[in-house]
XYZ file of C-alpha atoms in Angstrom:
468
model
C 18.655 -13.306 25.131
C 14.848 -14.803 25.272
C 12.567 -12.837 26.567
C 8.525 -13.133 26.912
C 6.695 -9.720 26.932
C 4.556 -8.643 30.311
C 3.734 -5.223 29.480
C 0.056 -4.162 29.997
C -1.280 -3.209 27.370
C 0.738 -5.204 25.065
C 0.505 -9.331 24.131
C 1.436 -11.000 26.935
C 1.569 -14.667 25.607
C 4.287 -13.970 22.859
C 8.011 -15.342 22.923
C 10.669 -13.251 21.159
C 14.057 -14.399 21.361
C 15.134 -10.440 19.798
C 13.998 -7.009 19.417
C 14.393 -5.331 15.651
C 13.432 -1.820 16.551
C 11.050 -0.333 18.808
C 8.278 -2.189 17.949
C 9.221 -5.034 15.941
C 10.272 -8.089 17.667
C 11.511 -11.639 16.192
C 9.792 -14.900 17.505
C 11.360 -18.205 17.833
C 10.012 -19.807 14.790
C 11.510 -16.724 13.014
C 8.218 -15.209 12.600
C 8.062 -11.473 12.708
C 5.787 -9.607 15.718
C 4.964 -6.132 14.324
C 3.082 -3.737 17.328
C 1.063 -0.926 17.508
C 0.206 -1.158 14.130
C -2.067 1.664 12.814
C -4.694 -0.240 10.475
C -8.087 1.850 10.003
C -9.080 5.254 11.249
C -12.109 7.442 11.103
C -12.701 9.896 8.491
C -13.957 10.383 5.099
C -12.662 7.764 2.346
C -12.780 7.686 -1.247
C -13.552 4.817 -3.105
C -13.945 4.260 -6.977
C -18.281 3.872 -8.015
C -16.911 0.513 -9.836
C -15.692 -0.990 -6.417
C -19.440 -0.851 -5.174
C -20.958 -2.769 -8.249
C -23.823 -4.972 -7.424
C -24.095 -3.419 -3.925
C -26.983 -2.209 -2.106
C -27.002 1.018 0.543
C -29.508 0.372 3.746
C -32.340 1.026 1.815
C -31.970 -1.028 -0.657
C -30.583 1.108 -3.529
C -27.584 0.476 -5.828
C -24.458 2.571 -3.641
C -23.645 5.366 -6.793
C -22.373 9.042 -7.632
C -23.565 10.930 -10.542
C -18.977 11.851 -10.562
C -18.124 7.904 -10.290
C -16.841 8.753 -6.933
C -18.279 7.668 -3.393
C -17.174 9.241 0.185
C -17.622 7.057 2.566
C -17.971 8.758 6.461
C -16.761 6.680 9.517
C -17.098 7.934 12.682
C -15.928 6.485 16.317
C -18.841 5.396 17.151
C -18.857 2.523 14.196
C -14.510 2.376 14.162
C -14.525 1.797 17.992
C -17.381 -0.497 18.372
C -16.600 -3.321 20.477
C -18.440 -5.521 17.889
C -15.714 -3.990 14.844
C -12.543 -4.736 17.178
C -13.755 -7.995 18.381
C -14.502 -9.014 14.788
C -11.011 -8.180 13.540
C -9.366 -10.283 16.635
C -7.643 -13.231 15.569
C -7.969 -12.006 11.898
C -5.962 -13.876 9.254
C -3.114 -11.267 7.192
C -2.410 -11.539 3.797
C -0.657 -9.531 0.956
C -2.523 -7.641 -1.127
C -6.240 -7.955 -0.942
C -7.774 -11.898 -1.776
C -10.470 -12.219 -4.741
C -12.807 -13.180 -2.326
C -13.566 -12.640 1.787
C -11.316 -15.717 3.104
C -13.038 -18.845 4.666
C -12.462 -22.122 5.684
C -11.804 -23.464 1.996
C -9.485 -20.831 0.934
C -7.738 -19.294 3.934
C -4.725 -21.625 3.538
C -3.954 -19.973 -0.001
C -3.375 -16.431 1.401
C -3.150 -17.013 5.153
C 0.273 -15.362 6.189
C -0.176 -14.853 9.714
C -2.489 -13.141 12.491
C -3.542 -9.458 14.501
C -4.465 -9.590 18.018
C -4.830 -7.538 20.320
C -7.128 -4.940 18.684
C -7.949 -1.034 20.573
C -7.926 2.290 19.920
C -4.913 3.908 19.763
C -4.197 7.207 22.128
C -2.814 10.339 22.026
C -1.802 11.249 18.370
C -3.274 7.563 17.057
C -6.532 8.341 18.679
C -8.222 8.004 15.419
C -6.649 5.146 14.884
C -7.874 1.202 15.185
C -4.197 -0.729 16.360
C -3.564 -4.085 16.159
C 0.027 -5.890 17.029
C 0.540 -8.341 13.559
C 1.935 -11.392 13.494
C 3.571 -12.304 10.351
C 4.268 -15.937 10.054
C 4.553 -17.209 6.016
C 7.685 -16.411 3.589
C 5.946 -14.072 1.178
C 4.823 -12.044 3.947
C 8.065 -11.740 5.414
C 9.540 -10.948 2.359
C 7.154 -8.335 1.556
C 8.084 -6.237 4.965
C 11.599 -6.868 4.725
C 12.748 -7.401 1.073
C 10.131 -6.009 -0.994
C 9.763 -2.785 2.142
C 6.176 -2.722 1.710
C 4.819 -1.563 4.570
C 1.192 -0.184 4.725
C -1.401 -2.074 5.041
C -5.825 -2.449 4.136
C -8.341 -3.987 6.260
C -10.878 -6.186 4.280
C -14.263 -5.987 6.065
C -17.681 -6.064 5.225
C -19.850 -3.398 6.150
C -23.146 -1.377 6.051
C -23.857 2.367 3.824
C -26.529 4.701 4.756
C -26.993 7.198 2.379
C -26.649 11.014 3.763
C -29.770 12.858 3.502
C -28.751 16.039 0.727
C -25.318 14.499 -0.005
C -25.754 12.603 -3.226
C -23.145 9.622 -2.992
C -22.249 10.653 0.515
C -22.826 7.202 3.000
C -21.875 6.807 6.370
C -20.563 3.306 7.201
C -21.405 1.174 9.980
C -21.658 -2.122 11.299
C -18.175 -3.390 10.408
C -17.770 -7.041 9.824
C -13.447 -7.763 9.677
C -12.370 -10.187 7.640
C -8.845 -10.009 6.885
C -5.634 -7.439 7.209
C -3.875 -7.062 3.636
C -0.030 -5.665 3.858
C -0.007 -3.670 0.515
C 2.425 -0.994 -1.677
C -0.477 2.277 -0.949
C -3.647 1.781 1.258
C -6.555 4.132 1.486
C -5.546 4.975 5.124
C -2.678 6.177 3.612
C 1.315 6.133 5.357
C -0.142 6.445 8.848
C -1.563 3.068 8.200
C 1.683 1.036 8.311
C 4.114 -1.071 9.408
C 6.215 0.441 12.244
C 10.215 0.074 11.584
C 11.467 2.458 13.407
C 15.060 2.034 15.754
C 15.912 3.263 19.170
C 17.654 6.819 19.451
C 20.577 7.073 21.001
C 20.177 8.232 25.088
C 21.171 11.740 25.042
C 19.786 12.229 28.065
C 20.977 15.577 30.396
C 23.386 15.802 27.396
C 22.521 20.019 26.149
C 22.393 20.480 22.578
C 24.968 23.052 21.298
C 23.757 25.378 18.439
C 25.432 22.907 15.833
C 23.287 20.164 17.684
C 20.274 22.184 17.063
C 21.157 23.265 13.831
C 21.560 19.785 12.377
C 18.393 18.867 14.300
C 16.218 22.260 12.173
C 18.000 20.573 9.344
C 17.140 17.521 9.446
C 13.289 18.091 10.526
C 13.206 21.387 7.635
C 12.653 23.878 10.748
C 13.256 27.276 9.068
C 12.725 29.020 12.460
C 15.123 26.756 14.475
C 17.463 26.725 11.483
C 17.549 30.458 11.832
C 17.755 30.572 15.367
C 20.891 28.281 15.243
C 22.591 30.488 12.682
C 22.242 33.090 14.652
C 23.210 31.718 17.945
C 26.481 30.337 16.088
C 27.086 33.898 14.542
C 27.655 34.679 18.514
C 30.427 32.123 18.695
C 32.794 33.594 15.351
C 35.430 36.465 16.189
C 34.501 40.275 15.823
C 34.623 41.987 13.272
C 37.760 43.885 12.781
C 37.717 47.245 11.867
C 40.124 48.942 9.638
C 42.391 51.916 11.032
C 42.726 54.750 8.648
C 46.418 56.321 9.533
C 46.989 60.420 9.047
C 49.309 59.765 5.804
C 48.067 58.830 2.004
C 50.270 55.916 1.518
C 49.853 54.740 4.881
C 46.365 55.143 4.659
C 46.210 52.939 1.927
C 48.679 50.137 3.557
C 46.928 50.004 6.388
C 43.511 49.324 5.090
C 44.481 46.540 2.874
C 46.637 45.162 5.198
C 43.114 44.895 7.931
C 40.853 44.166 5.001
C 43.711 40.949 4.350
C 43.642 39.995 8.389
C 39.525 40.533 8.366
C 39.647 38.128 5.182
C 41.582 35.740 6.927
C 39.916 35.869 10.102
C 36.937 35.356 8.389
C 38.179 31.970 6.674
C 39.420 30.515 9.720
C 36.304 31.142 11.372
C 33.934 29.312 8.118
C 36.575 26.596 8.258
C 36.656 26.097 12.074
C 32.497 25.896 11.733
C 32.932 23.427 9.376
C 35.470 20.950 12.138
C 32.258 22.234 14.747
C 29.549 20.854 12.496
C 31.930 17.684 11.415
C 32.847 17.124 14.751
C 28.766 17.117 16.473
C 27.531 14.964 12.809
C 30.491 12.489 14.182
C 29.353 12.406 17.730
C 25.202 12.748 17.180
C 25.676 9.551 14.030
C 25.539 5.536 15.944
C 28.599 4.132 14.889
C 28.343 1.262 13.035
C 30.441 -1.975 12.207
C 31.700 -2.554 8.502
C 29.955 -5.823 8.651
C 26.849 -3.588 9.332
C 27.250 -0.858 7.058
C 27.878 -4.137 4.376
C 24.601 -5.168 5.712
C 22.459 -1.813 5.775
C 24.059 -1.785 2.232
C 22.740 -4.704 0.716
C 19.696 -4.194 2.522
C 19.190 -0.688 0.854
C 20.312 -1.954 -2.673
C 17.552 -4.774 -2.627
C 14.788 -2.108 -1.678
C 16.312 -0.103 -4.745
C 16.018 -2.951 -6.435
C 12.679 -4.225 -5.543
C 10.739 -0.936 -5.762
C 11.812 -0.437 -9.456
C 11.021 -4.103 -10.629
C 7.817 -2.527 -8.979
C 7.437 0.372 -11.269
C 8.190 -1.818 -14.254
C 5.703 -4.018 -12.850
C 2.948 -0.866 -12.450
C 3.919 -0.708 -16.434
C 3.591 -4.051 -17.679
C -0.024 -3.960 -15.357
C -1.276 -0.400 -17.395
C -0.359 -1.802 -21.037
C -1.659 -5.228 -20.637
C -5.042 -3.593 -18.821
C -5.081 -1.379 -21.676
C -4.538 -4.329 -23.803
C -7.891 -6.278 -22.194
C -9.786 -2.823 -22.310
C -9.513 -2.652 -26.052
C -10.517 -5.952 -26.794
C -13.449 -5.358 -24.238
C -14.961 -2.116 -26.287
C -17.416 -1.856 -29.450
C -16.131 -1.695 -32.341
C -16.188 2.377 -32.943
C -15.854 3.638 -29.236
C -13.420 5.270 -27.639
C -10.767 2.623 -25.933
C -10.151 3.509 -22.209
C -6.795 4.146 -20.925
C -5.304 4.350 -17.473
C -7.977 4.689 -14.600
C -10.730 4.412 -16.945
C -9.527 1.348 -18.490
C -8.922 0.207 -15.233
C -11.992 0.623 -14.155
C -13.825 -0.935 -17.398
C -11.773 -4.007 -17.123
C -12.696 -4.346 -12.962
C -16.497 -3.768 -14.077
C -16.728 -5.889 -16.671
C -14.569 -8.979 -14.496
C -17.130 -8.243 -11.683
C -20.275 -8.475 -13.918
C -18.962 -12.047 -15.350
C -18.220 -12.988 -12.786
C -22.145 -12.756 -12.082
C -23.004 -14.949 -14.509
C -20.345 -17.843 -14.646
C -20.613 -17.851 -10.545
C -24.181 -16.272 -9.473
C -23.882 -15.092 -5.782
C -19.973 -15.495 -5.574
C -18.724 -12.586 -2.938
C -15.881 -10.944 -4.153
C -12.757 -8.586 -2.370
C -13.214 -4.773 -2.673
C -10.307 -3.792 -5.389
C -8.065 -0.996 -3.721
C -7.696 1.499 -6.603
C -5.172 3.225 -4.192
C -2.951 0.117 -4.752
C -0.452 0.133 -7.051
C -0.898 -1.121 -10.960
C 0.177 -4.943 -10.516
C -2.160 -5.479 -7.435
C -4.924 -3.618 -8.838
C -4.350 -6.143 -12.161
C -3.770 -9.525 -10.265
C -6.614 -8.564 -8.203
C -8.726 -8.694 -11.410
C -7.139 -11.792 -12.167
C -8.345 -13.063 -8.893
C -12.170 -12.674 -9.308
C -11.772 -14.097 -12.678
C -9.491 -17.323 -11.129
C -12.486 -17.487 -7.796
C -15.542 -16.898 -10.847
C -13.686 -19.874 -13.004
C -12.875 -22.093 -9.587
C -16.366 -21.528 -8.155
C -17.958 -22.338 -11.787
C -16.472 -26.077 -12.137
C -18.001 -26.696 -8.509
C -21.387 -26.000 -10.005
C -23.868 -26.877 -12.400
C -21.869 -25.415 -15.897
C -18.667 -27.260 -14.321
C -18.726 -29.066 -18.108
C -18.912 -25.527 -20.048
C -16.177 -23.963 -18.014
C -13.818 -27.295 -17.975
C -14.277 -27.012 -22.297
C -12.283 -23.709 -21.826
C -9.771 -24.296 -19.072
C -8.685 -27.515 -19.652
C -7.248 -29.876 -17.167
C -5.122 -27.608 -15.764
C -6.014 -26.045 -12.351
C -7.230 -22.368 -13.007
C -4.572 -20.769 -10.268
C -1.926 -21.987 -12.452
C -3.096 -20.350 -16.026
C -1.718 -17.214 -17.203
C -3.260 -14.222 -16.676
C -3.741 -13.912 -20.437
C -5.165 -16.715 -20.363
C -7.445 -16.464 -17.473
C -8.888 -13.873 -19.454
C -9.784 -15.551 -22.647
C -11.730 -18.313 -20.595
C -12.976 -16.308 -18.723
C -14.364 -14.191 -21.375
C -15.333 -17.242 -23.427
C -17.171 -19.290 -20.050
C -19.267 -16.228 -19.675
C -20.488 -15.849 -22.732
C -21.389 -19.538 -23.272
C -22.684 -19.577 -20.260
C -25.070 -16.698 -21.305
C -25.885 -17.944 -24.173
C -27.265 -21.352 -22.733
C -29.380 -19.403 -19.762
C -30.953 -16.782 -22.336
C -32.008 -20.282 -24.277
C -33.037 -21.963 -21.467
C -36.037 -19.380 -20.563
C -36.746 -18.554 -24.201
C -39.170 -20.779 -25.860
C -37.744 -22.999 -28.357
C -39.820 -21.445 -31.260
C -38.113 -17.948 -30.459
C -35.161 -19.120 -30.028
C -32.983 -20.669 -32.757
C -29.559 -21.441 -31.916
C -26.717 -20.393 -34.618
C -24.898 -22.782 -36.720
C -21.486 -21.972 -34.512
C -23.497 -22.949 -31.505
C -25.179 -26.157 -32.586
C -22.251 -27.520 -33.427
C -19.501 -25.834 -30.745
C -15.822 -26.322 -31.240
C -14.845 -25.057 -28.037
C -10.756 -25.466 -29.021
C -11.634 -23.729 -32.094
C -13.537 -20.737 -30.340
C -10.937 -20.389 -27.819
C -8.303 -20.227 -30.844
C -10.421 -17.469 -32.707
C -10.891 -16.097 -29.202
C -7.281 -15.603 -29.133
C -6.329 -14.146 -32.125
C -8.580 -12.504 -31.939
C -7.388 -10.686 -28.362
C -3.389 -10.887 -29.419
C -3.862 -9.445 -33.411
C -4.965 -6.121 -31.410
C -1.708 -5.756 -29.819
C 0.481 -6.269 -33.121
């Protein structure tokens, strides 16, 4: 059945040939419509100090907090804006955050589809900014309904004024949107998702027993209406029997056991008809479903198994070879970094490179709420932009000595990082001797006569004998 969607409120200019829940619906070109989604909210957010490097607040100081830590404020007045929702219309989605803010040259590398129809949400999403997504490209798809990642992280730019007596307090305003990433954790946290959800059952004028409820306190960890139940369904099981003491010893005796045997067995036949209630309402409350549709639910459930522990094995691989990049990156003699902190060091020190190979170059806010891998590839991204935006420009010919022929997006992340490294410090090197005078500045015998397959060789042992 094809249907096109008049609801107010809702797009109107959509085709869906099926509906997948209550809010996702399946276009023609078997592109996936996702509504009501819940993408930013008002609040207070925490970001990392690192994620703010090279930034400026409204008056012109460097954005910090004497913990590492910055709380950012939004209010409705900035969220609700129609200048924020009308820059977020027609706003390109992606997954996981790009290196850079997208634009006309590199939107087609991430692009994987579209929001519209941006408001404010109401009743229990009134904090909420809503947008109905439209994912269109394979690895998006994949990502909602393989992979069953399902939040997602607005990439905007924006303004931070400081709050008078709250050191590395700022309260954000004007918000520029750029993109919506679909990622593994965003900072808006699980009410900032992907909708999935099914249609009940009509159980309308239908009056819930107290199995009905029971299973219902159950299933929803109500303590009161599980008690409640229980005690409603104690109403339901026989009286107790009491025992009749006779006038005689022995007969006394007889006639207790044999009531204290009929209370017993009274007592079983009431547990066990509780249990037919109980199996009886699960049966009747559960949708059926076909065996080709249990196969399917199966195989759907086994490759989200699947997926999210490839992901945790990816988080792993991410932490030791971040750790791996943080060691080379300290002095000899201090402390290596490890986990956040090494994070964090490796993030800085891509960002400040990045500075020098690419002066200028805007890069993507890193999400330290993602998980491991996208915080890591995300790295790898502002090195891959840095390195890209580098052979555009005037040291093209230092950076190409390091890369190769080879087009940067295709190098390993390894090594990404060793020409990366080795780019920005040649590039150093020849701007701290182009403003020094020639008498003070005397060039070594390893850089009059640069090898630059031999220094990327020694740069590379160099990294790798660390991790022996």
């Amino acid at each position: 059945m094809r249907t096109v969607d008049k609801t107010i409120g809702k797009l109107n200019d959509v085709f869906t040939i099926s509906k997948e829940g209550n809010t996702r619906e399946r276009l023609a070109d078997g592109s996936l419509l996702c509504r009501d989604v819940p993408f930013a909210r008002t609040g207070t957010m925490l970001y990392d100090q690192s994620e703010f490097a090279g930034e400026l607040d409204t008056n012109g100081d460097p954005i910090t907090s004497s913990d590492g830590v910055i709380i950012v404020h939004r209010d409705n007045g900035t969220l609700f804006s129609e200048p924020t929702i009308t820059s977020f219309e027609s706003a390109p989605v992606t997954v996981g955050h790009p290196p850079d803010f997208l634009n006309p040259d590199n939107r087609a590398a991430y692009d994987q589809g579209t929001i519209r129809n941006i408001r404010r949400g109401d009743g229990t999403l009134s904090d909420y900014l809503l947008a109905d997504v439209i994912v269109k490209g394979r690895e998006g798809l994949d990502a909602i309904e393989k992979k069953g990642i399902r939040e997602v992280s607005p990439g905007y730019d924006a303004d931070y004024e400081p709050i008078e007596g709250m050191p590395g307090h700022y309260k954000q305003s004007t918000i520029t949107g750029n993109h919506l990433a679909i990622v593994e954790r965003g900072r808006g946290g699980r009410g900032v998702r992907i909708g999935d959800e099914q249609k009940e059952p009509d159980v309308a004028f239908r009056k819930k027993t107290w199995g009905a409820r029971l299973l219902n306190a159950i299933t929803t960890n109500d303590a009161d209406g599980i008690e409640e139940a229980i005690r409603e369904g104690a109403d339901e099981m026989p009286e107790r029997v009491e025992p009749t003491i006779a006038n005689t010893g022995d007969e006394q005796v007889a006639t207790v056991e044999q009531d204290d045997q009929k209370r017993h067995t009274e007592v079983l036949d009431a547990i066990h008809d509780l249990g037919n209630k109980v199996t009886a309402l699960v049966d009747v409350l559960t949708p059926k479903t076909t065996d080709d549709e249990q196969t399917e639910q199966d195989r759907t459930d086994e490759a989200v198994g699947a997926a999210r522990a490839d992901q945790r094995k990816d988080d792993l691989k991410a932490v030791e070879e971040t750790e791996d990049e943080a060691e080379c990156l300290t002095e000899e003699g201090k402390r290596v970094p490890t986990g956040d902190a090494a994070f964090s060091a490796v993030r800085l020190n891509a960002i400040q490179v990045a500075e020098i190979i690419a002066p200028g170059m805007r890069h993507g806010t890193v999400d330290t709420s993602a998980s491991r891998k996208e915080q890591r590839s995300a790295v790898k991204n502002i090195r891959v932009a840095a390195l890209e935006s580098a052979l555009r420009g005037p040291h093209a010919s230092v950076v190409r000595r390091y890369v190769g022929a080879q087009p940067v997006r295709n190098m390993t992340a390894d090594a990404v990082f060793v020409a990366f490294r080795a780019a920005g410090d040649a590039i150093a090197n020849t701007n701290r001797s182009s403003v020094m005078p020639q008498s003070a500045y005397t060039p070594s015998h390893s850089h009059t006569h640069s090898n630059p397959a031999a220094e990327m060789n020694a740069r590379n042992r160099a990294f790798w004998g660390r991790n022996k």
